[in-house]
Coordinates of C-alpha atoms and ligand atoms in Angstrom, one line a residue:
M1 CA 112.5 123.5 56.6
R2 CA 115.3 125.7 58.1
V3 CA 116.7 125.5 61.6
L4 CA 118.8 128.0 63.4
G5 CA 121.5 126.7 65.7
I6 CA 123.4 128.3 68.6
E7 CA 126.9 127.2 69.6
S8 CA 128.6 128.3 72.8
T9 CA 130.4 125.4 74.5
A10 CA 133.8 127.2 75.0
H11 CA 135.6 130.0 73.1
T12 CA 133.3 130.2 70.1
A13 CA 130.0 132.0 69.9
S14 CA 128.4 131.0 66.6
V15 CA 125.0 131.1 64.9
G16 CA 124.1 129.2 61.8
I17 CA 121.0 128.5 59.7
V18 CA 120.8 125.3 57.6
D19 CA 118.2 123.8 55.3
E20 CA 117.1 120.2 54.8
G21 CA 119.7 119.7 52.1
T22 CA 122.5 120.5 54.6
Q23 CA 123.1 123.8 52.9
V24 CA 124.5 126.4 55.3
V25 CA 122.1 129.2 54.5
A26 CA 123.9 131.7 56.8
A27 CA 126.6 131.7 59.4
A28 CA 128.2 134.2 61.8
T29 CA 130.9 133.4 64.3
D30 CA 133.1 135.3 66.8
M31 CA 135.8 133.8 69.0
Y32 CA 136.7 134.9 72.5
K33 CA 140.5 135.2 72.7
P34 CA 142.0 135.5 76.2
V35 CA 144.5 138.3 76.5
Q36 CA 146.8 136.1 78.4
G37 CA 146.8 132.3 79.3
G38 CA 143.9 130.0 78.9
I39 CA 140.1 130.5 78.8
H40 CA 138.3 132.3 81.6
P41 CA 134.8 130.8 81.6
R42 CA 133.0 133.9 82.9
E43 CA 134.8 136.3 80.6
A44 CA 134.1 134.0 77.6
A45 CA 130.4 133.8 78.6
N46 CA 130.2 137.6 78.8
H47 CA 131.8 137.8 75.4
H48 CA 129.2 135.4 74.0
A49 CA 126.2 137.2 75.7
E50 CA 127.4 140.5 74.2
L51 CA 128.0 139.2 70.7
F52 CA 124.9 136.9 70.2
P53 CA 122.4 139.7 69.4
E54 CA 124.7 140.9 66.6
L55 CA 125.4 137.3 65.3
V56 CA 121.7 136.5 65.2
E57 CA 121.0 139.8 63.3
R58 CA 123.7 138.9 60.8
V59 CA 122.4 135.4 59.9
L60 CA 118.9 136.7 59.6
S61 CA 119.9 139.5 57.2
Q62 CA 122.3 137.3 55.3
S63 CA 119.6 134.6 54.7
G64 CA 116.5 136.8 54.5
V65 CA 114.7 134.1 56.5
D66 CA 111.5 135.1 58.3
P67 CA 112.4 133.9 61.9
E68 CA 108.8 132.8 62.4
S69 CA 109.1 130.4 59.6
L70 CA 112.1 128.6 61.2
G71 CA 111.4 124.9 61.9
A72 CA 113.2 125.1 65.3
I73 CA 115.9 126.8 67.4
A74 CA 118.7 124.3 68.3
F75 CA 121.4 124.9 70.9
S76 CA 124.4 123.2 72.4
Q77 CA 123.3 121.6 75.6
G78 CA 126.7 120.1 76.5
P79 CA 129.4 119.1 77.1
G80 CA 131.2 122.4 77.7
L81 CA 131.8 125.2 80.2
G82 CA 128.7 126.0 82.3
P83 CA 128.8 129.8 82.0
C84 CA 129.4 129.6 78.2
L85 CA 126.6 127.0 77.6
R86 CA 124.2 129.1 79.7
A87 CA 124.9 132.2 77.6
G88 CA 123.9 130.3 74.4
A89 CA 121.0 128.5 75.9
T90 CA 119.5 131.8 77.3
V91 CA 119.6 133.3 73.8
A92 CA 118.1 130.1 72.3
R93 CA 115.2 130.1 74.8
M94 CA 114.5 133.8 74.3
L95 CA 114.4 133.4 70.5
A96 CA 112.2 130.3 70.7
L97 CA 109.7 132.2 73.0
T98 CA 109.8 135.4 71.0
W99 CA 109.3 133.7 67.6
G100 CA 107.1 130.9 68.9
R101 CA 109.4 128.2 67.6
P102 CA 110.3 124.8 69.1
L103 CA 113.5 124.4 71.1
V104 CA 115.8 121.5 70.4
P105 CA 118.9 120.6 72.6
V106 CA 121.9 119.1 70.9
N107 CA 125.0 117.3 72.1
H108 CA 128.0 119.1 70.8
C109 CA 130.1 116.0 70.0
V110 CA 127.3 114.3 68.2
A111 CA 126.9 117.5 66.1
H112 CA 130.5 117.3 65.0
L113 CA 129.8 113.8 63.7
E114 CA 126.4 114.5 62.1
I115 CA 127.6 117.5 60.0
A116 CA 130.5 115.5 58.7
R117 CA 128.3 112.4 58.1
A118 CA 125.8 114.5 56.2
L119 CA 128.5 116.3 54.0
S120 CA 130.4 113.0 53.4
G121 CA 127.3 111.1 52.3
F122 CA 128.6 108.2 54.4
E123 CA 126.0 106.0 56.1
D124 CA 127.8 105.0 59.3
P125 CA 131.2 106.5 59.7
V126 CA 133.6 106.4 62.7
L127 CA 134.4 110.0 63.9
L128 CA 137.9 111.1 64.9
Y129 CA 137.0 114.2 66.9
A130 CA 140.1 116.3 67.7
S131 CA 139.5 119.7 69.2
G132 CA 140.8 121.9 72.0
G133 CA 138.8 120.4 74.8
N134 CA 138.0 117.0 73.4
T135 CA 139.8 114.1 71.7
Q136 CA 137.6 111.1 71.0
V137 CA 136.9 108.3 68.6
V138 CA 133.1 107.9 68.3
A139 CA 130.8 105.5 66.5
Y140 CA 127.1 104.6 66.5
A141 CA 125.8 101.4 68.1
H142 CA 122.3 100.5 69.3
G143 CA 120.6 103.8 69.4
R144 CA 123.5 106.0 70.7
Y145 CA 126.8 107.3 69.7
R146 CA 129.5 105.6 71.8
V147 CA 132.9 106.9 72.8
L148 CA 135.3 104.1 71.8
G149 CA 138.4 105.9 72.9
E150 CA 139.4 109.3 74.2
T151 CA 142.1 111.4 75.9
L152 CA 142.8 110.4 79.5
D153 CA 143.9 114.0 80.3
I154 CA 143.9 117.1 78.1
G155 CA 142.5 117.5 74.5
V156 CA 145.1 117.5 71.7
G157 CA 144.2 121.1 70.8
N158 CA 144.8 122.3 74.4
F159 CA 148.1 120.5 74.3
L160 CA 149.1 122.3 71.1
D161 CA 147.8 125.6 72.5
K162 CA 149.7 125.4 75.7
L163 CA 153.0 124.4 74.0
A164 CA 152.6 127.1 71.4
L165 CA 151.9 129.8 74.0
G166 CA 155.2 129.0 75.6
M167 CA 156.9 129.5 72.3
G168 CA 155.4 133.0 71.7
S169 CA 152.1 132.3 69.9
T170 CA 148.8 133.9 70.4
F171 CA 145.6 131.9 70.9
P172 CA 144.8 129.5 69.2
G173 CA 148.3 127.9 69.0
G174 CA 147.4 124.9 66.8
P175 CA 147.8 126.9 63.5
W176 CA 151.1 128.3 64.8
I177 CA 152.5 124.8 65.5
E178 CA 151.3 123.8 62.0
K179 CA 153.2 126.7 60.4
W180 CA 156.4 126.1 62.4
A181 CA 156.3 122.4 61.8
R182 CA 156.4 123.0 58.0
E183 CA 159.9 124.4 58.5
G184 CA 161.0 121.6 60.8
K185 CA 163.8 119.1 59.8
T186 CA 164.4 116.7 62.7
V187 CA 161.8 114.6 64.6
H188 CA 163.0 114.3 68.2
D189 CA 161.9 111.4 70.4
L190 CA 158.9 112.1 72.7
P191 CA 156.6 109.9 74.7
Y192 CA 154.1 108.0 72.6
S193 CA 151.1 107.5 74.9
V194 CA 148.4 105.1 73.6
H195 CA 146.6 103.0 76.1
G196 CA 144.3 100.6 74.4
M197 CA 141.8 102.8 72.7
D198 CA 142.8 105.9 74.8
V199 CA 145.5 108.5 74.4
S200 CA 147.2 111.0 76.7
F201 CA 149.0 114.2 76.1
S202 CA 150.2 115.6 79.4
G203 CA 153.4 113.5 79.4
L204 CA 154.1 114.7 75.8
L205 CA 153.6 118.3 76.9
T206 CA 156.1 117.9 79.8
A207 CA 158.7 116.2 77.6
A208 CA 158.2 118.8 74.8
K209 CA 158.7 121.7 77.2
A210 CA 161.9 119.9 78.5
L211 CA 163.2 119.7 74.9
Q212 CA 162.4 123.4 74.4
T213 CA 164.5 124.2 77.6
K214 CA 167.3 122.2 76.1
G215 CA 167.3 124.5 73.1
V216 CA 165.4 122.6 70.5
G217 CA 164.0 125.2 68.1
K218 CA 160.2 125.7 67.6
E219 CA 160.3 124.4 64.1
D220 CA 161.8 121.0 65.0
L221 CA 159.8 120.9 68.2
S222 CA 156.5 121.5 66.4
L223 CA 157.4 118.9 63.8
S224 CA 158.2 116.4 66.6
V225 CA 155.0 117.0 68.6
E226 CA 152.8 116.9 65.4
S227 CA 154.4 113.6 64.3
H228 CA 153.9 112.0 67.7
A229 CA 150.4 113.3 68.6
Y230 CA 148.9 112.7 65.2
A231 CA 150.4 109.2 64.9
M232 CA 148.7 108.4 68.3
L233 CA 145.3 109.7 66.9
C234 CA 145.8 107.6 63.7
E235 CA 146.5 104.5 65.7
V236 CA 143.3 104.7 67.9
A237 CA 141.2 105.6 64.8
E238 CA 142.6 102.7 62.9
R239 CA 142.0 100.3 65.8
A240 CA 138.3 101.5 65.9
L241 CA 138.0 100.9 62.2
A242 CA 139.5 97.4 62.5
H243 CA 137.2 96.4 65.4
L244 CA 134.1 97.6 63.7
G245 CA 135.0 96.5 60.3
S246 CA 134.1 100.0 59.2
K247 CA 135.1 101.4 55.8
E248 CA 134.2 105.1 56.5
L249 CA 136.0 107.7 58.6
V250 CA 135.2 111.3 59.2
L251 CA 137.2 114.0 61.0
G252 CA 135.9 116.8 63.2
G253 CA 137.0 119.4 65.7
G254 CA 139.4 122.3 65.2
V255 CA 142.6 120.2 65.0
A256 CA 141.0 118.4 62.0
C257 CA 141.9 121.6 60.1
N258 CA 145.5 120.5 60.3
Q259 CA 146.9 119.4 56.9
R260 CA 149.5 117.0 58.4
L261 CA 146.8 115.2 60.4
R262 CA 144.6 115.0 57.4
R263 CA 147.5 113.5 55.3
M264 CA 148.4 111.0 58.0
V265 CA 144.8 109.9 58.4
E266 CA 144.4 109.6 54.7
E267 CA 147.5 107.4 54.3
M268 CA 146.3 105.1 57.1
A269 CA 142.8 104.9 55.6
H270 CA 144.1 104.4 52.1
A271 CA 146.1 101.4 53.2
R272 CA 143.0 99.8 54.8
G273 CA 140.6 100.7 51.9
V274 CA 138.7 103.1 54.1
R275 CA 137.1 106.3 52.7
V276 CA 137.9 109.5 54.6
F277 CA 136.1 112.8 54.7
A278 CA 137.0 116.0 56.5
P279 CA 134.6 118.9 56.4
P280 CA 135.8 122.4 55.3
P281 CA 137.7 124.2 58.2
S282 CA 134.7 126.4 59.0
L283 CA 132.7 123.3 59.8
C284 CA 135.5 121.4 61.6
V285 CA 135.8 124.2 64.2
D286 CA 132.9 124.9 66.6
N287 CA 130.1 126.3 64.5
G288 CA 126.3 127.0 64.8
A289 CA 125.5 125.2 61.5
M290 CA 126.4 121.8 62.9
I291 CA 124.1 122.5 65.9
A292 CA 121.3 123.6 63.5
W293 CA 121.8 120.5 61.4
T294 CA 121.7 118.1 64.3
G295 CA 118.8 120.0 65.7
L296 CA 117.0 119.4 62.4
L297 CA 117.6 115.7 62.6
S298 CA 116.6 115.5 66.3
D299 CA 113.5 117.6 65.7
R300 CA 112.3 115.1 63.1
S301 CA 112.4 112.3 65.7
G302 CA 110.8 114.0 68.7
G303 CA 113.8 115.9 70.1
R304 CA 111.9 119.1 71.2
V305 CA 111.9 120.2 74.8
E306 CA 109.9 122.7 76.8
V307 CA 111.8 125.8 77.9
A308 CA 111.4 124.8 81.5
R309 CA 113.2 121.5 80.7
S310 CA 116.0 123.0 78.6
E311 CA 118.8 123.1 81.2
V312 CA 122.4 122.9 80.0
L313 CA 124.4 119.8 80.9
P314 CA 128.1 120.7 81.1
R315 CA 129.2 117.1 81.6
Q316 CA 126.8 115.5 79.2
R317 CA 128.4 112.4 77.7
T318 CA 128.0 111.4 74.1
D319 CA 126.4 108.1 75.0
Q320 CA 123.9 109.7 77.3
V321 CA 122.0 111.0 74.3
E322 CA 119.6 108.9 72.3
A323 CA 120.3 109.4 68.6
R324 CA 116.6 108.6 67.7
W325 CA 117.0 109.7 64.1
R326 CA 119.5 106.9 63.6
V327 CA 117.4 104.1 65.0
R328 CA 115.9 101.7 62.5
T329 CA 112.6 100.2 63.4
T330 CA 114.1 96.7 63.7
E331 CA 117.0 97.9 65.9
H332 CA 117.2 97.2 69.6
V333 CA 117.8 100.3 71.6
S334 CA 120.2 99.8 74.6
E335 CA 119.8 101.7 77.8
G336 CA 123.6 102.5 77.4
Ligands
ATP401 P1 135.3 121.6 71.7 O1 134.3 122.2 72.6 O2 134.8 120.7 70.7 O3 136.4 120.9 72.5 P2 137.0 123.8 71.1 O4 136.5 124.9 72.0 O5 138.3 123.3 71.3 O6 135.9 122.7 70.8 P3 137.4 124.0 68.2 O7 137.1 125.2 67.3 O8 136.7 122.7 67.8 O9 137.1 124.5 69.6 O10 139.0 123.7 68.2 C1 139.9 124.7 68.6 C2 141.2 124.0 68.7 O11 141.7 123.6 67.3 C3 142.3 124.8 69.3 O12 143.0 124.0 70.2 C4 143.2 125.1 68.1 O13 144.6 125.3 68.4 C5 143.0 123.9 67.2 N1 143.3 124.1 65.8 C6 142.7 125.0 65.0 N2 143.3 125.0 63.7 C7 144.4 124.1 63.8 C8 145.4 123.6 62.9 N3 145.5 124.1 61.7 N4 146.3 122.7 63.4 C9 146.2 122.2 64.7 N5 145.3 122.7 65.5 C10 144.4 123.6 65.2
FE2_402 FE1 133.8 121.3 69.3

């Protein structure tokens, strides 16, 4: 069975087709890049609505799949920006109706975890999910994925993007910070904000901007922020592993493309005897294939919805969604 997935939670419009063996049969992606400043939800949604017909065409011609043979059409239901989510859901509904295929809503955060879990071959990993809009540590318990810790303010990627923009980058800024950090020599002191299982980045942003004003160059500043921010992520991921007694960790989200973060996480995991897996960059960033794959899992366990009940949920929480495909028959499902 093959499933087509539509992703449109924020900047990225993406369509992917996967098969039952997690093979990405076809993928097409286009990112909205604001001319200036941060994301404008309506503009991003218009970008997605304009691009989706072409992206769908591309995956169909790449794969040679007969659309009427698809097992299902999956789409990102939330969390995300309302206008962007609606642009994707509208396309998904239209395709489902045109081709007579079932429609399956997917939680975006769960999809980051499921694609990494499938590719890693791990049974029950903890996910460190580090993207622009989200920063969370997620694990499965009693029928649902649970957020064990998260950012109290902005996502780590947004933090990097904002800082980089002020140092002359284009969007997205994370890869610029990574490039500058490689040339850095000195790590300057910055706030280290870990609160139990949670992290926060706004104080770090303010302090980093102040260092920039004082004349610290972008190379040292980038090295300093990467060292602090990624150490914070390693700490909360490690605490989750320790509490759960877990020996498996996966990474997801655009910031998981970062080589320094990957190295730091690997060092921490190695010291604890934990196995780590990070998907290839194309499957760390937002992508339609992860939505298709999670849609495939969900469809097998009754996840279809009628078009009339396929509303988007911009504030959908990870633990509001039943992960029915993970539930063993002997397991108690909590109301969460
Ligand atoms: P979500 O809806 O999951 O929050 P998103 O819209 O932020 O997703 P992603 O594609 O998951 O989209 O992540 C984009 C973020 O990843 C941006 O903030 C970008 O700067 C960051 N990023 C991408 N590559 C790197 C890198 N090499 N190093 C650091 N950050 C990176
Ligand atoms: Fe994402």
